[in-house]
Amino acid sequence: MAGHGGPRGILDLDTPRAAEARRAGDTWTAYRAFSDRYPPALPFHHFAERARTLDPEHAREAAVTAFREQPLIRAIESDPALEERFGSDPAYHFDEDLETYVTRHVAAVLPTPALLTLDGRWVEGGGPDYERMFNSYLDGLPADTMVVRVLYHS
């Protein structure tokens, strides 16, 4: 078991958030510059929905094939560095404006899988609602509140 923390008021929560804001902004901008050279791509779920009318045994394969035939997806999949940077379904992950994309990524920097509140509630979660709650709770704590992040491996 390992942990770290201290009084809320002296913890630097802004540096990791700012670093992620820069990284996310750079990634979004790079994706837009790259993707603008190709016809717009549709996210994978579009092809999965269309393939639902097919035999279930072949539906996934047909959806994957149709998704990968898009010029933008072919270009990204042909370069491992691009695929690592932009992911396997960039039309889905970058389908928002810069501010929304950066805000979503910054919100995910600090949250842990679970939060033990000062009133003894154990809150488990994930996703945008949990991340907003986690960040709001952490930011709203009094400066002298001890905050500890515990990493536990069984």
mmCIF file with all atom_site columns, C-alpha atoms in Angstrom:
data_model
loop_
_atom_site.group_PDB
_atom_site.id
_atom_site.type_symbol
_atom_site.label_atom_id
_atom_site.label_alt_id
_atom_site.label_comp_id
_atom_site.label_asym_id
_atom_site.label_entity_id
_atom_site.label_seq_id
_atom_site.pdbx_PDB_ins_code
_atom_site.Cartn_x
_atom_site.Cartn_y
_atom_site.Cartn_z
_atom_site.occupancy
_atom_site.B_iso_or_equiv
_atom_site.pdbx_formal_charge
_atom_site.auth_seq_id
_atom_site.auth_comp_id
_atom_site.auth_asym_id
_atom_site.auth_atom_id
_atom_site.pdbx_PDB_model_num
ATOM 1   C CA . MET A 1 1   ? 0.000   0.000   0.000   1.00 0.00 ? 1   MET A CA 1
ATOM 2   C CA . ALA A 1 2   ? 1.294   3.464   -0.843  1.00 0.00 ? 2   ALA A CA 1
ATOM 3   C CA . GLY A 1 3   ? -0.143  6.927   -0.427  1.00 0.00 ? 3   GLY A CA 1
ATOM 4   C CA . HIS A 1 4   ? 0.576   10.611  -0.571  1.00 0.00 ? 4   HIS A CA 1
ATOM 5   C CA . GLY A 1 5   ? -1.201  13.819  0.304   1.00 0.00 ? 5   GLY A CA 1
ATOM 6   C CA . GLY A 1 6   ? -1.304  16.636  2.804   1.00 0.00 ? 6   GLY A CA 1
ATOM 7   C CA . PRO A 1 7   ? -3.444  19.627  3.752   1.00 0.00 ? 7   PRO A CA 1
ATOM 8   C CA . ARG A 1 8   ? -5.691  20.541  0.820   1.00 0.00 ? 8   ARG A CA 1
ATOM 9   C CA . GLY A 1 9   ? -4.450  24.131  0.806   1.00 0.00 ? 9   GLY A CA 1
ATOM 10  C CA . ILE A 1 10  ? -0.827  23.238  0.066   1.00 0.00 ? 10  ILE A CA 1
ATOM 11  C CA . LEU A 1 11  ? -1.473  20.518  -2.509  1.00 0.00 ? 11  LEU A CA 1
ATOM 12  C CA . ASP A 1 12  ? -0.704  21.568  -6.062  1.00 0.00 ? 12  ASP A CA 1
ATOM 13  C CA . LEU A 1 13  ? -3.775  20.408  -7.943  1.00 0.00 ? 13  LEU A CA 1
ATOM 14  C CA . ASP A 1 14  ? -3.424  22.972  -10.695 1.00 0.00 ? 14  ASP A CA 1
ATOM 15  C CA . THR A 1 15  ? -0.121  21.831  -12.208 1.00 0.00 ? 15  THR A CA 1
ATOM 16  C CA . PRO A 1 16  ? -1.365  18.394  -13.330 1.00 0.00 ? 16  PRO A CA 1
ATOM 17  C CA . ARG A 1 17  ? -4.578  19.964  -14.585 1.00 0.00 ? 17  ARG A CA 1
ATOM 18  C CA . ALA A 1 18  ? -2.687  22.619  -16.560 1.00 0.00 ? 18  ALA A CA 1
ATOM 19  C CA . ALA A 1 19  ? -0.324  20.024  -18.032 1.00 0.00 ? 19  ALA A CA 1
ATOM 20  C CA . GLU A 1 20  ? -3.288  17.920  -19.154 1.00 0.00 ? 20  GLU A CA 1
ATOM 21  C CA . ALA A 1 21  ? -5.024  20.986  -20.600 1.00 0.00 ? 21  ALA A CA 1
ATOM 22  C CA . ARG A 1 22  ? -1.935  21.706  -22.726 1.00 0.00 ? 22  ARG A CA 1
ATOM 23  C CA . ARG A 1 23  ? -1.577  18.068  -23.791 1.00 0.00 ? 23  ARG A CA 1
ATOM 24  C CA . ALA A 1 24  ? -5.279  17.694  -24.640 1.00 0.00 ? 24  ALA A CA 1
ATOM 25  C CA . GLY A 1 25  ? -5.328  20.998  -26.520 1.00 0.00 ? 25  GLY A CA 1
ATOM 26  C CA . ASP A 1 26  ? -2.271  20.003  -28.532 1.00 0.00 ? 26  ASP A CA 1
ATOM 27  C CA . THR A 1 27  ? -3.772  16.600  -29.340 1.00 0.00 ? 27  THR A CA 1
ATOM 28  C CA . TRP A 1 28  ? -7.130  18.068  -30.395 1.00 0.00 ? 28  TRP A CA 1
ATOM 29  C CA . THR A 1 29  ? -5.431  20.678  -32.580 1.00 0.00 ? 29  THR A CA 1
ATOM 30  C CA . ALA A 1 30  ? -3.123  18.092  -34.172 1.00 0.00 ? 30  ALA A CA 1
ATOM 31  C CA . TYR A 1 31  ? -6.070  15.782  -34.872 1.00 0.00 ? 31  TYR A CA 1
ATOM 32  C CA . ARG A 1 32  ? -8.063  18.565  -36.503 1.00 0.00 ? 32  ARG A CA 1
ATOM 33  C CA . ALA A 1 33  ? -5.101  19.601  -38.665 1.00 0.00 ? 33  ALA A CA 1
ATOM 34  C CA . PHE A 1 34  ? -4.554  15.982  -39.724 1.00 0.00 ? 34  PHE A CA 1
ATOM 35  C CA . SER A 1 35  ? -8.216  15.056  -40.220 1.00 0.00 ? 35  SER A CA 1
ATOM 36  C CA . ASP A 1 36  ? -8.953  18.161  -42.302 1.00 0.00 ? 36  ASP A CA 1
ATOM 37  C CA . ARG A 1 37  ? -6.946  16.551  -45.132 1.00 0.00 ? 37  ARG A CA 1
ATOM 38  C CA . TYR A 1 38  ? -9.514  13.718  -45.429 1.00 0.00 ? 38  TYR A CA 1
ATOM 39  C CA . PRO A 1 39  ? -13.248 13.385  -45.931 1.00 0.00 ? 39  PRO A CA 1
ATOM 40  C CA . PRO A 1 40  ? -15.039 13.429  -42.557 1.00 0.00 ? 40  PRO A CA 1
ATOM 41  C CA . ALA A 1 41  ? -15.103 10.023  -40.871 1.00 0.00 ? 41  ALA A CA 1
ATOM 42  C CA . LEU A 1 42  ? -18.024 8.480   -39.042 1.00 0.00 ? 42  LEU A CA 1
ATOM 43  C CA . PRO A 1 43  ? -17.572 6.861   -35.618 1.00 0.00 ? 43  PRO A CA 1
ATOM 44  C CA . PHE A 1 44  ? -17.595 3.077   -35.292 1.00 0.00 ? 44  PHE A CA 1
ATOM 45  C CA . HIS A 1 45  ? -21.031 2.983   -33.626 1.00 0.00 ? 45  HIS A CA 1
ATOM 46  C CA . HIS A 1 46  ? -22.553 4.259   -36.894 1.00 0.00 ? 46  HIS A CA 1
ATOM 47  C CA . PHE A 1 47  ? -21.341 1.121   -38.680 1.00 0.00 ? 47  PHE A CA 1
ATOM 48  C CA . ALA A 1 48  ? -22.255 -1.161  -35.786 1.00 0.00 ? 48  ALA A CA 1
ATOM 49  C CA . GLU A 1 49  ? -25.847 0.130   -35.899 1.00 0.00 ? 49  GLU A CA 1
ATOM 50  C CA . ARG A 1 50  ? -26.055 -0.409  -39.669 1.00 0.00 ? 50  ARG A CA 1
ATOM 51  C CA . ALA A 1 51  ? -24.701 -3.950  -39.323 1.00 0.00 ? 51  ALA A CA 1
ATOM 52  C CA . ARG A 1 52  ? -27.381 -4.948  -36.785 1.00 0.00 ? 52  ARG A CA 1
ATOM 53  C CA . THR A 1 53  ? -29.583 -6.041  -39.679 1.00 0.00 ? 53  THR A CA 1
ATOM 54  C CA . LEU A 1 54  ? -26.987 -8.629  -40.710 1.00 0.00 ? 54  LEU A CA 1
ATOM 55  C CA . ASP A 1 55  ? -26.476 -12.129 -39.395 1.00 0.00 ? 55  ASP A CA 1
ATOM 56  C CA . PRO A 1 56  ? -25.035 -11.639 -35.869 1.00 0.00 ? 56  PRO A CA 1
ATOM 57  C CA . GLU A 1 57  ? -22.112 -13.890 -36.763 1.00 0.00 ? 57  GLU A CA 1
ATOM 58  C CA . HIS A 1 58  ? -20.996 -11.454 -39.487 1.00 0.00 ? 58  HIS A CA 1
ATOM 59  C CA . ALA A 1 59  ? -22.264 -8.139  -38.137 1.00 0.00 ? 59  ALA A CA 1
ATOM 60  C CA . ARG A 1 60  ? -19.141 -7.164  -36.162 1.00 0.00 ? 60  ARG A CA 1
ATOM 61  C CA . GLU A 1 61  ? -16.802 -8.092  -39.001 1.00 0.00 ? 61  GLU A CA 1
ATOM 62  C CA . ALA A 1 62  ? -18.889 -6.098  -41.503 1.00 0.00 ? 62  ALA A CA 1
ATOM 63  C CA . ALA A 1 63  ? -18.962 -3.072  -39.193 1.00 0.00 ? 63  ALA A CA 1
ATOM 64  C CA . VAL A 1 64  ? -15.192 -3.185  -38.632 1.00 0.00 ? 64  VAL A CA 1
ATOM 65  C CA . THR A 1 65  ? -14.523 -3.530  -42.353 1.00 0.00 ? 65  THR A CA 1
ATOM 66  C CA . ALA A 1 66  ? -16.799 -0.622  -43.293 1.00 0.00 ? 66  ALA A CA 1
ATOM 67  C CA . PHE A 1 67  ? -15.350 1.558   -40.514 1.00 0.00 ? 67  PHE A CA 1
ATOM 68  C CA . ARG A 1 68  ? -11.765 0.846   -41.613 1.00 0.00 ? 68  ARG A CA 1
ATOM 69  C CA . GLU A 1 69  ? -12.530 1.642   -45.273 1.00 0.00 ? 69  GLU A CA 1
ATOM 70  C CA . GLN A 1 70  ? -12.807 5.338   -44.425 1.00 0.00 ? 70  GLN A CA 1
ATOM 71  C CA . PRO A 1 71  ? -9.750  7.229   -45.739 1.00 0.00 ? 71  PRO A CA 1
ATOM 72  C CA . LEU A 1 72  ? -9.082  8.996   -42.418 1.00 0.00 ? 72  LEU A CA 1
ATOM 73  C CA . ILE A 1 73  ? -9.242  5.749   -40.452 1.00 0.00 ? 73  ILE A CA 1
ATOM 74  C CA . ARG A 1 74  ? -6.993  4.000   -42.992 1.00 0.00 ? 74  ARG A CA 1
ATOM 75  C CA . ALA A 1 75  ? -4.443  6.807   -42.699 1.00 0.00 ? 75  ALA A CA 1
ATOM 76  C CA . ILE A 1 76  ? -4.416  6.670   -38.898 1.00 0.00 ? 76  ILE A CA 1
ATOM 77  C CA . GLU A 1 77  ? -4.275  2.871   -38.752 1.00 0.00 ? 77  GLU A CA 1
ATOM 78  C CA . SER A 1 78  ? -1.336  2.831   -41.165 1.00 0.00 ? 78  SER A CA 1
ATOM 79  C CA . ASP A 1 79  ? 0.817   4.797   -38.701 1.00 0.00 ? 79  ASP A CA 1
ATOM 80  C CA . PRO A 1 80  ? 1.182   3.334   -35.180 1.00 0.00 ? 80  PRO A CA 1
ATOM 81  C CA . ALA A 1 81  ? 2.224   6.729   -33.779 1.00 0.00 ? 81  ALA A CA 1
ATOM 82  C CA . LEU A 1 82  ? -0.944  8.349   -35.109 1.00 0.00 ? 82  LEU A CA 1
ATOM 83  C CA . GLU A 1 83  ? -3.097  5.494   -33.859 1.00 0.00 ? 83  GLU A CA 1
ATOM 84  C CA . GLU A 1 84  ? -1.544  5.786   -30.414 1.00 0.00 ? 84  GLU A CA 1
ATOM 85  C CA . ARG A 1 85  ? -2.080  9.556   -30.362 1.00 0.00 ? 85  ARG A CA 1
ATOM 86  C CA . PHE A 1 86  ? -5.577  9.686   -31.859 1.00 0.00 ? 86  PHE A CA 1
ATOM 87  C CA . GLY A 1 87  ? -6.976  6.296   -30.801 1.00 0.00 ? 87  GLY A CA 1
ATOM 88  C CA . SER A 1 88  ? -8.870  3.681   -32.733 1.00 0.00 ? 88  SER A CA 1
ATOM 89  C CA . ASP A 1 89  ? -12.122 5.665   -33.095 1.00 0.00 ? 89  ASP A CA 1
ATOM 90  C CA . PRO A 1 90  ? -11.077 9.308   -33.452 1.00 0.00 ? 90  PRO A CA 1
ATOM 91  C CA . ALA A 1 91  ? -14.337 10.409  -35.073 1.00 0.00 ? 91  ALA A CA 1
ATOM 92  C CA . TYR A 1 92  ? -16.005 9.514   -31.776 1.00 0.00 ? 92  TYR A CA 1
ATOM 93  C CA . HIS A 1 93  ? -13.345 10.833  -29.396 1.00 0.00 ? 93  HIS A CA 1
ATOM 94  C CA . PHE A 1 94  ? -12.779 14.163  -31.137 1.00 0.00 ? 94  PHE A CA 1
ATOM 95  C CA . ASP A 1 95  ? -16.422 14.902  -31.942 1.00 0.00 ? 95  ASP A CA 1
ATOM 96  C CA . GLU A 1 96  ? -16.564 17.977  -29.738 1.00 0.00 ? 96  GLU A CA 1
ATOM 97  C CA . ASP A 1 97  ? -15.175 21.479  -29.723 1.00 0.00 ? 97  ASP A CA 1
ATOM 98  C CA . LEU A 1 98  ? -11.740 22.250  -28.286 1.00 0.00 ? 98  LEU A CA 1
ATOM 99  C CA . GLU A 1 99  ? -13.027 23.653  -24.987 1.00 0.00 ? 99  GLU A CA 1
ATOM 100 C CA . THR A 1 100 ? -15.271 20.664  -24.289 1.00 0.00 ? 100 THR A CA 1
ATOM 101 C CA . TYR A 1 101 ? -12.523 18.197  -25.214 1.00 0.00 ? 101 TYR A CA 1
ATOM 102 C CA . VAL A 1 102 ? -9.961  19.892  -22.952 1.00 0.00 ? 102 VAL A CA 1
ATOM 103 C CA . THR A 1 103 ? -12.424 20.252  -20.074 1.00 0.00 ? 103 THR A CA 1
ATOM 104 C CA . ARG A 1 104 ? -13.314 16.553  -20.271 1.00 0.00 ? 104 ARG A CA 1
ATOM 105 C CA . HIS A 1 105 ? -9.667  15.497  -20.183 1.00 0.00 ? 105 HIS A CA 1
ATOM 106 C CA . VAL A 1 106 ? -8.719  17.881  -17.375 1.00 0.00 ? 106 VAL A CA 1
ATOM 107 C CA . ALA A 1 107 ? -11.627 16.584  -15.278 1.00 0.00 ? 107 ALA A CA 1
ATOM 108 C CA . ALA A 1 108 ? -10.205 13.052  -15.515 1.00 0.00 ? 108 ALA A CA 1
ATOM 109 C CA . VAL A 1 109 ? -6.713  13.889  -14.181 1.00 0.00 ? 109 VAL A CA 1
ATOM 110 C CA . LEU A 1 110 ? -7.262  13.723  -10.417 1.00 0.00 ? 110 LEU A CA 1
ATOM 111 C CA . PRO A 1 111 ? -10.211 11.387  -9.758  1.00 0.00 ? 111 PRO A CA 1
ATOM 112 C CA . THR A 1 112 ? -9.510  7.961   -8.344  1.00 0.00 ? 112 THR A CA 1
ATOM 113 C CA . PRO A 1 113 ? -11.818 4.933   -8.683  1.00 0.00 ? 113 PRO A CA 1
ATOM 114 C CA . ALA A 1 114 ? -13.308 5.635   -5.252  1.00 0.00 ? 114 ALA A CA 1
ATOM 115 C CA . LEU A 1 115 ? -13.674 8.544   -2.841  1.00 0.00 ? 115 LEU A CA 1
ATOM 116 C CA . LEU A 1 116 ? -14.134 8.419   0.920   1.00 0.00 ? 116 LEU A CA 1
ATOM 117 C CA . THR A 1 117 ? -15.822 11.663  1.957   1.00 0.00 ? 117 THR A CA 1
ATOM 118 C CA . LEU A 1 118 ? -15.397 13.437  5.269   1.00 0.00 ? 118 LEU A CA 1
ATOM 119 C CA . ASP A 1 119 ? -18.871 12.305  6.328   1.00 0.00 ? 119 ASP A CA 1
ATOM 120 C CA . GLY A 1 120 ? -17.905 8.659   5.767   1.00 0.00 ? 120 GLY A CA 1
ATOM 121 C CA . ARG A 1 121 ? -19.563 8.015   2.399   1.00 0.00 ? 121 ARG A CA 1
ATOM 122 C CA . TRP A 1 122 ? -17.704 5.664   0.084   1.00 0.00 ? 122 TRP A CA 1
ATOM 123 C CA . VAL A 1 123 ? -18.367 6.797   -3.472  1.00 0.00 ? 123 VAL A CA 1
ATOM 124 C CA . GLU A 1 124 ? -17.288 4.600   -6.368  1.00 0.00 ? 124 GLU A CA 1
ATOM 125 C CA . GLY A 1 125 ? -17.634 5.669   -9.890  1.00 0.00 ? 125 GLY A CA 1
ATOM 126 C CA . GLY A 1 126 ? -16.325 6.678   -13.194 1.00 0.00 ? 126 GLY A CA 1
ATOM 127 C CA . GLY A 1 127 ? -17.389 8.778   -16.099 1.00 0.00 ? 127 GLY A CA 1
ATOM 128 C CA . PRO A 1 128 ? -18.085 12.476  -16.444 1.00 0.00 ? 128 PRO A CA 1
ATOM 129 C CA . ASP A 1 129 ? -20.613 12.842  -13.609 1.00 0.00 ? 129 ASP A CA 1
ATOM 130 C CA . TYR A 1 130 ? -18.308 11.164  -11.098 1.00 0.00 ? 130 TYR A CA 1
ATOM 131 C CA . GLU A 1 131 ? -15.323 13.185  -12.299 1.00 0.00 ? 131 GLU A CA 1
ATOM 132 C CA . ARG A 1 132 ? -17.245 16.469  -11.928 1.00 0.00 ? 132 ARG A CA 1
ATOM 133 C CA . MET A 1 133 ? -18.396 15.482  -8.446  1.00 0.00 ? 133 MET A CA 1
ATOM 134 C CA . PHE A 1 134 ? -14.898 14.349  -7.417  1.00 0.00 ? 134 PHE A CA 1
ATOM 135 C CA . ASN A 1 135 ? -13.230 17.572  -8.605  1.00 0.00 ? 135 ASN A CA 1
ATOM 136 C CA . SER A 1 136 ? -15.930 19.778  -7.117  1.00 0.00 ? 136 SER A CA 1
ATOM 137 C CA . TYR A 1 137 ? -15.688 17.957  -3.790  1.00 0.00 ? 137 TYR A CA 1
ATOM 138 C CA . LEU A 1 138 ? -11.889 18.158  -3.705  1.00 0.00 ? 138 LEU A CA 1
ATOM 139 C CA . ASP A 1 139 ? -11.817 21.830  -4.723  1.00 0.00 ? 139 ASP A CA 1
ATOM 140 C CA . GLY A 1 140 ? -14.458 22.690  -2.131  1.00 0.00 ? 140 GLY A CA 1
ATOM 141 C CA . LEU A 1 141 ? -12.635 21.201  0.861   1.00 0.00 ? 141 LEU A CA 1
ATOM 142 C CA . PRO A 1 142 ? -11.296 23.648  3.456   1.00 0.00 ? 142 PRO A CA 1
ATOM 143 C CA . ALA A 1 143 ? -7.570  24.394  3.077   1.00 0.00 ? 143 ALA A CA 1
ATOM 144 C CA . ASP A 1 144 ? -6.676  22.610  6.328   1.00 0.00 ? 144 ASP A CA 1
ATOM 145 C CA . THR A 1 145 ? -8.429  19.331  5.386   1.00 0.00 ? 145 THR A CA 1
ATOM 146 C CA . MET A 1 146 ? -6.007  16.430  5.090   1.00 0.00 ? 146 MET A CA 1
ATOM 147 C CA . VAL A 1 147 ? -6.320  14.801  1.690   1.00 0.00 ? 147 VAL A CA 1
ATOM 148 C CA . VAL A 1 148 ? -4.704  11.434  1.124   1.00 0.00 ? 148 VAL A CA 1
ATOM 149 C CA . ARG A 1 149 ? -4.527  9.364   -2.031  1.00 0.00 ? 149 ARG A CA 1
ATOM 150 C CA . VAL A 1 150 ? -4.056  5.707   -1.232  1.00 0.00 ? 150 VAL A CA 1
ATOM 151 C CA . LEU A 1 151 ? -2.993  3.167   -3.818  1.00 0.00 ? 151 LEU A CA 1
ATOM 152 C CA . TYR A 1 152 ? -3.832  -0.319  -2.671  1.00 0.00 ? 152 TYR A CA 1
ATOM 153 C CA . HIS A 1 153 ? -2.975  -3.525  -4.498  1.00 0.00 ? 153 HIS A CA 1
ATOM 154 C CA . SER A 1 154 ? -4.176  -6.879  -3.242  1.00 0.00 ? 154 SER A CA 1
#
